[in-house]
Amino acid sequence: MDIAGSDLGALRHLPAVATVLGLADAAPLLEAHGRIATTQAIREALDQARDALRAGTASATDAASVLRTAQRLLETHQPALRPVFNLTGTVLHTNLGRALLAEAAVAAATEAMRHPVALEFDLDDGGRGERDDHLRALLCELTGAEDATVVNNNAAAVLLCLNTFALGRGAIVSRGELIEIGGAFRMPDIMTRAGAHMVEVGTTNRTHAADYQKAIDERTGLILKVHTSNYRIQGFTAEVGARDLATLASAAGIPLLNDLGSGSLVDLSAYGLAREATVREAVTEGAHLVTFSGDKLLGGPQAGFIVGSRELIAAINRNPLKRALRVDKIRLAAIEATLQLYRDPDRLAARLPTLRYLARSRDAIAAQAARLRDDVALRLGDAFRVDTGECASQVGSGALPLDTLPSACLLIRSTGSQRALDDLATAWRALPRPVIGRITEGALQLDLRCLDEADEALFVANLSAHA
Ligand SMILES: *Cc1c(COP(=O)(O)O)cnc(C)c1O
Protein backbone atom coordinates (compact mmCIF):
# COMPACT_ATOMS: atom_id res chain seq x y z
CA MET A 1 0.00 0.00 0.00
CA ASP A 2 1.16 3.49 -0.85
CA ILE A 3 1.92 5.65 2.11
CA ALA A 4 2.07 9.34 1.35
CA GLY A 5 5.24 11.10 2.49
CA SER A 6 3.36 13.45 4.79
CA ASP A 7 1.71 10.51 6.61
CA LEU A 8 5.08 8.88 7.09
CA GLY A 9 6.20 12.12 8.66
CA ALA A 10 3.13 12.14 10.90
CA LEU A 11 3.92 8.57 11.97
CA ARG A 12 7.39 9.68 12.94
CA HIS A 13 5.94 12.55 14.92
CA LEU A 14 3.59 10.46 17.06
CA PRO A 15 4.27 11.44 20.69
CA ALA A 16 6.17 9.08 22.99
CA VAL A 17 4.28 7.35 25.80
CA ALA A 18 6.29 9.35 28.35
CA THR A 19 5.30 12.62 26.70
CA VAL A 20 1.60 11.80 26.97
CA LEU A 21 2.02 10.61 30.56
CA GLY A 22 3.77 13.89 31.35
CA LEU A 23 0.78 16.05 30.36
CA ALA A 24 -0.92 17.81 33.27
CA ASP A 25 -4.24 16.23 32.21
CA ALA A 26 -2.74 12.75 32.68
CA ALA A 27 -2.56 13.23 36.45
CA PRO A 28 -6.26 12.58 37.18
CA LEU A 29 -6.16 9.46 34.99
CA LEU A 30 -3.12 8.17 36.88
CA GLU A 31 -4.92 8.86 40.14
CA ALA A 32 -8.11 7.07 39.08
CA HIS A 33 -6.73 4.09 37.18
CA GLY A 34 -3.09 3.66 38.28
CA ARG A 35 0.15 3.76 36.30
CA ILE A 36 -0.04 0.40 34.57
CA ALA A 37 -3.58 0.70 33.23
CA THR A 38 -3.03 4.31 32.15
CA THR A 39 0.19 3.47 30.30
CA GLN A 40 -1.52 0.51 28.63
CA ALA A 41 -4.39 2.75 27.49
CA ILE A 42 -1.94 5.31 26.05
CA ARG A 43 -0.18 2.53 24.12
CA GLU A 44 -3.54 1.40 22.75
CA ALA A 45 -4.41 4.98 21.81
CA LEU A 46 -1.06 5.30 20.01
CA ASP A 47 -1.72 2.02 18.16
CA GLN A 48 -5.08 3.34 17.05
CA ALA A 49 -3.51 6.63 15.90
CA ARG A 50 -0.84 4.72 13.96
CA ASP A 51 -3.49 2.56 12.26
CA ALA A 52 -5.52 5.64 11.36
CA LEU A 53 -2.48 7.37 9.87
CA ARG A 54 -1.57 4.30 7.83
CA ALA A 55 -5.14 3.93 6.61
CA GLY A 56 -5.17 7.58 5.68
CA THR A 57 -8.21 8.27 7.86
CA ALA A 58 -6.30 10.76 10.03
CA SER A 59 -3.51 13.22 9.39
CA ALA A 60 -1.57 14.28 12.45
CA THR A 61 -2.00 13.30 16.09
CA ASP A 62 -0.73 15.27 19.07
CA ALA A 63 -0.15 14.16 22.66
CA ALA A 64 -3.38 15.78 23.91
CA SER A 65 -5.57 13.87 21.47
CA VAL A 66 -3.77 10.60 22.29
CA LEU A 67 -4.52 11.27 25.95
CA ARG A 68 -8.19 11.93 25.15
CA THR A 69 -8.42 8.60 23.34
CA ALA A 70 -6.68 6.87 26.26
CA GLN A 71 -9.17 8.44 28.65
CA ARG A 72 -12.08 7.15 26.56
CA LEU A 73 -10.54 3.67 26.55
CA LEU A 74 -10.11 3.74 30.33
CA GLU A 75 -13.62 4.95 30.93
CA THR A 76 -15.28 2.47 28.60
CA HIS A 77 -13.69 -0.31 30.55
CA GLN A 78 -16.78 -1.02 32.61
CA PRO A 79 -17.12 -3.92 35.02
CA ALA A 80 -18.28 -7.02 33.17
CA LEU A 81 -20.74 -7.94 35.90
CA ARG A 82 -22.38 -4.54 36.20
CA PRO A 83 -26.12 -4.21 36.92
CA VAL A 84 -28.53 -4.26 33.98
CA PHE A 85 -32.21 -3.44 33.58
CA ASN A 86 -34.02 -6.73 33.05
CA LEU A 87 -36.92 -5.74 30.80
CA THR A 88 -37.11 -9.12 29.11
CA GLY A 89 -40.34 -10.03 30.85
CA THR A 90 -38.72 -13.09 32.41
CA VAL A 91 -38.58 -12.51 36.16
CA LEU A 92 -36.16 -15.32 37.05
CA HIS A 93 -33.85 -14.92 34.07
CA THR A 94 -31.05 -17.46 34.40
CA ASN A 95 -28.71 -15.51 32.10
CA LEU A 96 -29.31 -12.34 34.11
CA GLY A 97 -28.62 -13.96 37.46
CA ARG A 98 -32.10 -15.19 38.52
CA ALA A 99 -33.51 -13.93 41.83
CA LEU A 100 -32.64 -10.52 43.27
CA LEU A 101 -32.03 -10.62 46.97
CA ALA A 102 -34.16 -9.00 49.61
CA GLU A 103 -32.59 -6.01 51.38
CA ALA A 104 -32.30 -8.06 54.57
CA ALA A 105 -30.31 -10.68 52.69
CA VAL A 106 -28.04 -8.06 51.11
CA ALA A 107 -27.38 -6.57 54.55
CA ALA A 108 -26.68 -9.96 56.10
CA ALA A 109 -24.27 -10.90 53.30
CA THR A 110 -22.47 -7.57 53.65
CA GLU A 111 -22.02 -8.08 57.40
CA ALA A 112 -20.69 -11.59 56.81
CA MET A 113 -18.14 -10.19 54.36
CA ARG A 114 -16.94 -7.45 56.72
CA HIS A 115 -16.71 -9.31 59.99
CA PRO A 116 -15.74 -12.68 61.38
CA VAL A 117 -18.84 -14.82 61.85
CA ALA A 118 -19.53 -17.91 63.95
CA LEU A 119 -19.59 -20.06 60.83
CA GLU A 120 -18.41 -23.30 62.40
CA PHE A 121 -18.19 -22.12 65.97
CA ASP A 122 -20.62 -22.86 68.76
CA LEU A 123 -21.26 -19.61 70.62
CA ASP A 124 -22.88 -21.49 73.53
CA ASP A 125 -20.01 -23.71 74.53
CA GLY A 126 -17.12 -22.14 72.61
CA GLY A 127 -16.43 -25.39 70.77
CA ARG A 128 -16.62 -26.33 67.14
CA GLY A 129 -19.98 -25.80 65.46
CA GLU A 130 -21.48 -26.95 62.21
CA ARG A 131 -22.00 -24.83 59.14
CA ASP A 132 -25.44 -26.37 58.57
CA ASP A 133 -26.66 -25.54 62.07
CA HIS A 134 -27.57 -22.00 61.10
CA LEU A 135 -30.16 -23.10 58.56
CA ARG A 136 -31.26 -26.48 59.80
CA ALA A 137 -33.93 -25.30 62.22
CA LEU A 138 -35.33 -22.72 59.82
CA LEU A 139 -35.52 -25.15 56.91
CA CYS A 140 -37.19 -27.77 59.07
CA GLU A 141 -39.69 -25.23 60.36
CA LEU A 142 -40.55 -24.01 56.86
CA THR A 143 -40.75 -27.42 55.17
CA GLY A 144 -41.83 -29.79 57.91
CA ALA A 145 -38.80 -31.99 57.22
CA GLU A 146 -36.77 -33.72 59.94
CA ASP A 147 -33.41 -32.47 58.77
CA ALA A 148 -31.84 -30.31 56.09
CA THR A 149 -28.60 -29.38 54.43
CA VAL A 150 -27.52 -26.90 51.78
CA VAL A 151 -25.04 -27.04 48.90
CA ASN A 152 -23.89 -24.91 45.98
CA ASN A 153 -27.02 -25.26 43.81
CA ASN A 154 -29.79 -27.70 43.08
CA ALA A 155 -27.72 -29.50 40.46
CA ALA A 156 -25.19 -30.16 43.23
CA ALA A 157 -27.97 -31.29 45.56
CA VAL A 158 -29.18 -33.89 43.06
CA LEU A 159 -25.61 -34.98 42.27
CA LEU A 160 -24.82 -35.41 45.97
CA CYS A 161 -27.98 -37.41 46.71
CA LEU A 162 -27.38 -39.71 43.74
CA ASN A 163 -23.73 -40.16 44.64
CA THR A 164 -24.54 -40.91 48.28
CA PHE A 165 -27.26 -43.50 47.66
CA ALA A 166 -26.74 -44.82 44.12
CA LEU A 167 -22.97 -44.94 43.61
CA GLY A 168 -22.44 -48.16 41.62
CA ARG A 169 -26.13 -48.89 42.05
CA GLY A 170 -29.29 -48.30 40.09
CA ALA A 171 -31.30 -45.09 40.13
CA ILE A 172 -34.78 -45.65 38.78
CA VAL A 173 -36.36 -42.80 36.84
CA SER A 174 -39.34 -42.42 34.51
CA ARG A 175 -38.60 -41.80 30.80
CA GLY A 176 -41.02 -38.90 31.04
CA GLU A 177 -38.81 -37.13 33.57
CA LEU A 178 -35.36 -37.19 31.99
CA ILE A 179 -35.14 -33.43 31.88
CA GLU A 180 -32.61 -30.99 30.54
CA ILE A 181 -32.36 -27.67 32.39
CA GLY A 182 -30.41 -25.33 30.16
CA GLY A 183 -27.66 -27.01 28.17
CA ALA A 184 -25.51 -28.04 31.05
CA PHE A 185 -27.85 -29.94 33.34
CA ARG A 186 -29.17 -33.12 31.76
CA MET A 187 -30.45 -35.70 34.17
CA PRO A 188 -28.86 -38.73 32.43
CA ASP A 189 -25.44 -36.99 32.45
CA ILE A 190 -25.73 -36.02 36.11
CA MET A 191 -26.62 -39.60 36.99
CA THR A 192 -23.60 -40.92 35.13
CA ARG A 193 -21.28 -38.39 36.77
CA ALA A 194 -22.73 -39.29 40.17
CA GLY A 195 -21.69 -42.88 39.50
CA ALA A 196 -25.27 -44.14 39.34
CA HIS A 197 -26.64 -46.54 36.75
CA MET A 198 -29.67 -44.96 35.21
CA VAL A 199 -32.57 -47.38 35.11
CA GLU A 200 -35.22 -45.89 32.84
CA VAL A 201 -38.78 -47.08 33.25
CA GLY A 202 -42.06 -46.46 31.46
CA THR A 203 -42.41 -44.43 28.29
CA THR A 204 -42.19 -40.75 27.47
CA ASN A 205 -45.89 -40.17 28.08
CA ARG A 206 -46.92 -42.95 30.45
CA THR A 207 -45.24 -44.58 33.41
CA HIS A 208 -47.06 -46.86 35.86
CA ALA A 209 -46.35 -48.09 39.37
CA ALA A 210 -45.76 -51.58 37.96
CA ASP A 211 -42.92 -50.20 35.82
CA TYR A 212 -41.10 -49.01 38.93
CA GLN A 213 -41.96 -52.16 40.83
CA LYS A 214 -40.51 -54.41 38.13
CA ALA A 215 -37.27 -52.42 38.00
CA ILE A 216 -36.51 -52.70 41.71
CA ASP A 217 -33.90 -55.30 42.59
CA GLU A 218 -31.07 -55.78 45.08
CA ARG A 219 -28.86 -53.33 43.15
CA THR A 220 -31.32 -50.45 43.31
CA GLY A 221 -29.96 -47.42 45.16
CA LEU A 222 -32.90 -45.08 44.96
CA ILE A 223 -35.96 -43.98 43.04
CA LEU A 224 -35.77 -40.52 41.53
CA LYS A 225 -38.78 -38.37 40.80
CA VAL A 226 -38.08 -35.21 38.82
CA HIS A 227 -40.41 -32.28 38.60
CA THR A 228 -40.75 -31.54 34.89
CA SER A 229 -40.12 -27.88 35.63
CA ASN A 230 -39.74 -26.52 32.15
CA TYR A 231 -42.16 -28.58 30.11
CA ARG A 232 -45.43 -30.45 30.39
CA ILE A 233 -46.41 -33.71 28.82
CA GLN A 234 -50.06 -33.41 27.93
CA GLY A 235 -52.66 -35.68 26.34
CA PHE A 236 -52.58 -39.45 26.89
CA THR A 237 -50.36 -39.43 29.94
CA ALA A 238 -49.83 -41.21 33.22
CA GLU A 239 -47.31 -40.68 35.97
CA VAL A 240 -46.98 -42.13 39.43
CA GLY A 241 -47.47 -39.52 42.12
CA ALA A 242 -44.85 -38.97 44.79
CA ARG A 243 -47.14 -40.39 47.49
CA ASP A 244 -47.45 -43.75 45.73
CA LEU A 245 -43.79 -43.77 44.82
CA ALA A 246 -42.85 -43.11 48.44
CA THR A 247 -44.93 -46.09 49.56
CA LEU A 248 -43.33 -48.25 46.90
CA ALA A 249 -39.82 -47.10 47.81
CA SER A 250 -40.39 -47.55 51.56
CA ALA A 251 -41.65 -51.09 51.02
CA ALA A 252 -38.45 -51.86 49.10
CA GLY A 253 -36.30 -50.20 51.75
CA ILE A 254 -34.85 -47.60 49.36
CA PRO A 255 -35.16 -43.82 49.42
CA LEU A 256 -37.36 -41.77 47.12
CA LEU A 257 -35.63 -38.57 46.01
CA ASN A 258 -38.02 -35.92 44.71
CA ASP A 259 -36.21 -33.20 42.76
CA LEU A 260 -38.62 -30.27 42.78
CA GLY A 261 -36.43 -27.81 40.90
CA SER A 262 -37.96 -24.49 41.81
CA GLY A 263 -39.67 -25.61 44.96
CA SER A 264 -41.72 -22.84 46.46
CA LEU A 265 -41.99 -22.44 50.21
CA VAL A 266 -45.40 -20.75 49.99
CA ASP A 267 -48.58 -21.35 48.06
CA LEU A 268 -48.21 -18.95 45.14
CA SER A 269 -51.91 -18.93 44.39
CA ALA A 270 -52.21 -16.56 47.36
CA TYR A 271 -50.38 -14.04 45.15
CA GLY A 272 -52.47 -14.58 42.05
CA LEU A 273 -50.07 -17.06 40.48
CA ALA A 274 -50.67 -20.60 39.33
CA ARG A 275 -50.42 -23.23 42.03
CA GLU A 276 -47.18 -25.14 42.23
CA ALA A 277 -46.58 -27.83 44.83
CA THR A 278 -44.76 -26.46 47.86
CA VAL A 279 -41.76 -28.12 49.46
CA ARG A 280 -43.87 -28.83 52.55
CA GLU A 281 -46.36 -30.73 50.41
CA ALA A 282 -43.57 -32.76 48.83
CA VAL A 283 -42.29 -33.62 52.31
CA THR A 284 -45.80 -34.54 53.47
CA GLU A 285 -46.24 -36.82 50.46
CA GLY A 286 -43.51 -38.95 51.95
CA ALA A 287 -40.45 -38.44 49.74
CA HIS A 288 -37.43 -39.37 51.83
CA LEU A 289 -35.39 -36.57 50.27
CA VAL A 290 -36.55 -33.40 48.52
CA THR A 291 -34.24 -31.06 46.60
CA PHE A 292 -34.88 -27.49 45.40
CA SER A 293 -33.11 -24.32 44.28
CA GLY A 294 -32.28 -21.21 46.29
CA ASP A 295 -32.46 -18.69 43.47
CA LYS A 296 -35.64 -19.70 41.69
CA LEU A 297 -39.08 -19.14 43.23
CA LEU A 298 -37.58 -19.07 46.72
CA GLY A 299 -35.98 -15.72 45.82
CA GLY A 300 -32.62 -16.15 47.53
CA PRO A 301 -29.03 -16.61 46.40
CA GLN A 302 -27.85 -19.54 44.34
CA ALA A 303 -28.07 -22.62 46.53
CA GLY A 304 -29.39 -26.16 46.57
CA PHE A 305 -31.40 -27.46 49.50
CA ILE A 306 -31.80 -31.06 50.51
CA VAL A 307 -34.45 -31.74 53.13
CA GLY A 308 -35.59 -35.12 54.41
CA SER A 309 -35.05 -37.85 56.94
CA ARG A 310 -32.40 -37.36 59.61
CA GLU A 311 -30.65 -40.62 58.81
CA LEU A 312 -30.36 -39.88 55.09
CA ILE A 313 -29.20 -36.30 55.60
CA ALA A 314 -26.56 -37.61 58.01
CA ALA A 315 -25.33 -40.01 55.31
CA ILE A 316 -25.18 -37.12 52.83
CA ASN A 317 -23.15 -35.06 55.29
CA ARG A 318 -20.64 -37.91 55.61
CA ASN A 319 -20.08 -37.99 51.82
CA PRO A 320 -16.69 -36.32 51.07
CA LEU A 321 -18.28 -34.65 48.03
CA LYS A 322 -20.35 -32.54 50.44
CA ARG A 323 -17.19 -30.60 51.31
CA ALA A 324 -16.57 -29.85 47.65
CA LEU A 325 -20.10 -28.57 47.16
CA ARG A 326 -20.53 -26.56 50.32
CA VAL A 327 -21.75 -22.98 50.53
CA ASP A 328 -19.64 -20.05 51.75
CA LYS A 329 -20.44 -17.76 54.69
CA ILE A 330 -21.64 -14.91 52.48
CA ARG A 331 -24.35 -16.96 50.88
CA LEU A 332 -25.23 -18.72 54.12
CA ALA A 333 -25.88 -15.34 55.70
CA ALA A 334 -28.04 -14.29 52.74
CA ILE A 335 -29.94 -17.58 52.76
CA GLU A 336 -30.67 -17.34 56.48
CA ALA A 337 -31.97 -13.78 56.10
CA THR A 338 -34.11 -14.80 53.11
CA LEU A 339 -35.61 -17.78 54.92
CA GLN A 340 -36.35 -15.59 57.95
CA LEU A 341 -38.66 -13.50 55.76
CA TYR A 342 -40.83 -16.56 55.17
CA ARG A 343 -41.69 -16.61 58.86
CA ASP A 344 -43.75 -13.48 58.25
CA PRO A 345 -45.85 -14.37 55.18
CA ASP A 346 -47.98 -11.21 55.45
CA ARG A 347 -45.05 -9.02 54.49
CA LEU A 348 -43.27 -11.47 52.23
CA ALA A 349 -44.40 -9.97 48.90
CA ALA A 350 -43.30 -6.52 50.02
CA ARG A 351 -39.86 -7.72 51.05
CA LEU A 352 -38.92 -10.42 48.59
CA PRO A 353 -38.18 -8.92 45.15
CA THR A 354 -39.03 -12.10 43.24
CA LEU A 355 -42.47 -12.30 44.77
CA ARG A 356 -42.96 -8.55 44.47
CA TYR A 357 -42.30 -8.69 40.71
CA LEU A 358 -44.40 -11.80 40.20
CA ALA A 359 -47.32 -10.30 42.11
CA ARG A 360 -47.23 -6.87 40.40
CA SER A 361 -50.56 -6.17 38.75
CA ARG A 362 -50.92 -5.50 35.05
CA ASP A 363 -52.60 -2.18 35.90
CA ALA A 364 -49.67 -0.96 37.96
CA ILE A 365 -47.26 -1.88 35.18
CA ALA A 366 -49.49 -0.25 32.53
CA ALA A 367 -49.56 2.96 34.58
CA GLN A 368 -45.79 2.88 34.73
CA ALA A 369 -45.57 2.40 30.96
CA ALA A 370 -47.84 5.41 30.44
CA ARG A 371 -45.68 7.47 32.83
CA LEU A 372 -42.44 6.61 31.04
CA ARG A 373 -43.56 6.71 27.38
CA ASP A 374 -42.96 10.41 26.73
CA ASP A 375 -39.61 10.52 28.51
CA VAL A 376 -38.32 7.57 26.52
CA ALA A 377 -39.71 8.97 23.24
CA LEU A 378 -38.02 12.30 23.95
CA ARG A 379 -34.66 10.61 24.36
CA LEU A 380 -35.03 8.60 21.18
CA GLY A 381 -36.00 11.47 18.86
CA ASP A 382 -37.76 11.16 15.50
CA ALA A 383 -36.03 8.00 14.37
CA PHE A 384 -38.24 5.88 16.64
CA ARG A 385 -41.85 5.65 17.69
CA VAL A 386 -42.67 4.65 21.26
CA ASP A 387 -46.03 3.11 22.19
CA THR A 388 -47.38 1.47 25.28
CA GLY A 389 -48.63 -2.08 24.84
CA GLU A 390 -49.67 -5.32 26.46
CA CYS A 391 -47.45 -8.34 26.85
CA ALA A 392 -47.06 -11.51 28.87
CA SER A 393 -44.28 -12.01 31.42
CA GLN A 394 -42.85 -15.36 32.33
CA VAL A 395 -41.73 -16.64 35.70
CA GLY A 396 -38.58 -18.12 34.17
CA SER A 397 -35.98 -20.64 35.34
CA GLY A 398 -38.31 -23.41 34.36
CA ALA A 399 -40.91 -22.52 36.98
CA LEU A 400 -44.56 -22.65 35.85
CA PRO A 401 -43.53 -22.95 32.19
CA LEU A 402 -47.00 -22.70 30.70
CA ASP A 403 -48.35 -19.88 32.81
CA THR A 404 -47.73 -16.32 31.77
CA LEU A 405 -48.49 -13.16 33.72
CA PRO A 406 -50.40 -10.34 31.99
CA SER A 407 -48.08 -7.36 31.85
CA ALA A 408 -47.48 -4.05 30.08
CA CYS A 409 -44.60 -2.75 28.01
CA LEU A 410 -43.10 -0.01 25.93
CA LEU A 411 -42.87 -0.92 22.25
CA ILE A 412 -40.19 0.88 20.29
CA ARG A 413 -40.36 0.82 16.50
CA SER A 414 -38.01 2.36 14.00
CA THR A 415 -39.52 4.98 11.70
CA GLY A 416 -36.79 3.99 9.22
CA SER A 417 -35.12 0.64 8.78
CA GLN A 418 -35.31 -2.48 10.95
CA ARG A 419 -31.54 -2.23 11.09
CA ALA A 420 -31.86 0.97 13.12
CA LEU A 421 -33.85 -0.95 15.74
CA ASP A 422 -31.20 -3.66 16.00
CA ASP A 423 -28.58 -0.93 16.36
CA LEU A 424 -30.62 0.66 19.13
CA ALA A 425 -30.86 -2.64 21.00
CA THR A 426 -27.09 -3.00 20.65
CA ALA A 427 -26.44 0.56 21.84
CA TRP A 428 -28.71 0.07 24.84
CA ARG A 429 -26.74 -3.00 25.84
CA ALA A 430 -23.66 -0.76 25.98
CA LEU A 431 -25.23 1.84 28.30
CA PRO A 432 -23.71 2.44 31.76
CA ARG A 433 -26.59 0.27 32.95
CA PRO A 434 -27.43 -1.91 29.96
CA VAL A 435 -31.12 -2.14 29.05
CA ILE A 436 -32.10 -5.64 28.01
CA GLY A 437 -35.40 -6.01 26.15
CA ARG A 438 -36.70 -8.35 23.50
CA ILE A 439 -37.11 -7.78 19.78
CA THR A 440 -40.43 -9.18 18.70
CA GLU A 441 -42.60 -8.47 15.67
CA GLY A 442 -40.44 -5.61 14.48
CA ALA A 443 -40.46 -3.82 17.83
CA LEU A 444 -38.09 -3.61 20.77
CA GLN A 445 -40.31 -4.67 23.64
CA LEU A 446 -39.55 -3.49 27.16
CA ASP A 447 -41.68 -5.39 29.66
CA LEU A 448 -41.69 -3.13 32.72
CA ARG A 449 -42.62 -5.80 35.28
CA CYS A 450 -39.14 -5.82 36.80
CA LEU A 451 -38.54 -2.06 36.72
CA ASP A 452 -38.90 -0.83 40.29
CA GLU A 453 -40.86 2.40 40.52
CA ALA A 454 -38.02 3.86 42.58
CA ASP A 455 -35.68 3.26 39.62
CA GLU A 456 -37.74 5.11 37.00
CA ALA A 457 -35.68 8.32 37.13
CA LEU A 458 -32.46 6.35 36.95
CA PHE A 459 -33.81 4.39 34.00
CA VAL A 460 -34.61 7.56 32.03
CA ALA A 461 -31.36 9.33 32.94
CA ASN A 462 -29.40 6.25 31.94
CA LEU A 463 -30.92 6.39 28.42
CA SER A 464 -29.40 9.85 27.97
CA ALA A 465 -25.95 8.30 28.04
CA HIS A 466 -26.81 6.97 24.61
CA ALA A 467 -25.59 9.49 22.02
C1 LIG B 1 -33.51 -25.79 37.94
C2 LIG B 1 -33.56 -27.24 38.19
C3 LIG B 1 -32.40 -27.93 38.54
C4 LIG B 1 -31.07 -27.26 38.68
O1 LIG B 1 -31.10 -26.34 39.71
P1 LIG B 1 -29.94 -25.24 39.87
O2 LIG B 1 -30.23 -24.56 41.15
O3 LIG B 1 -30.06 -24.36 38.67
O4 LIG B 1 -28.65 -25.98 39.87
C5 LIG B 1 -32.52 -29.28 38.78
N1 LIG B 1 -33.69 -29.93 38.65
C6 LIG B 1 -34.83 -29.28 38.30
C7 LIG B 1 -36.10 -30.06 38.20
C8 LIG B 1 -34.80 -27.91 38.06
O5 LIG B 1 -35.92 -27.27 37.71
Coordinates of C-alpha atoms and ligand atoms in Angstrom, one line a residue, residues 98 153-155 179 181 185 226-227 229 259-262 293 295-296 303, ligand 1:
R98 CA -32.1 -15.2 38.5
N153 CA -27.0 -25.3 43.8
N154 CA -29.8 -27.7 43.1
A155 CA -27.7 -29.5 40.5
I179 CA -35.1 -33.4 31.9
I181 CA -32.4 -27.7 32.4
F185 CA -27.9 -29.9 33.3
V226 CA -38.1 -35.2 38.8
H227 CA -40.4 -32.3 38.6
S229 CA -40.1 -27.9 35.6
D259 CA -36.2 -33.2 42.8
L260 CA -38.6 -30.3 42.8
G261 CA -36.4 -27.8 40.9
S262 CA -38.0 -24.5 41.8
S293 CA -33.1 -24.3 44.3
D295 CA -32.5 -18.7 43.5
K296 CA -35.6 -19.7 41.7
A303 CA -28.1 -22.6 46.5
Ligands
LIG1 C1 -33.5 -25.8 37.9 C2 -33.6 -27.2 38.2 C3 -32.4 -27.9 38.5 C4 -31.1 -27.3 38.7 O1 -31.1 -26.3 39.7 P1 -29.9 -25.2 39.9 O2 -30.2 -24.6 41.2 O3 -30.1 -24.4 38.7 O4 -28.7 -26.0 39.9 C5 -32.5 -29.3 38.8 N1 -33.7 -29.9 38.7 C6 -34.8 -29.3 38.3 C7 -36.1 -30.1 38.2 C8 -34.8 -27.9 38.1 O5 -35.9 -27.3 37.7

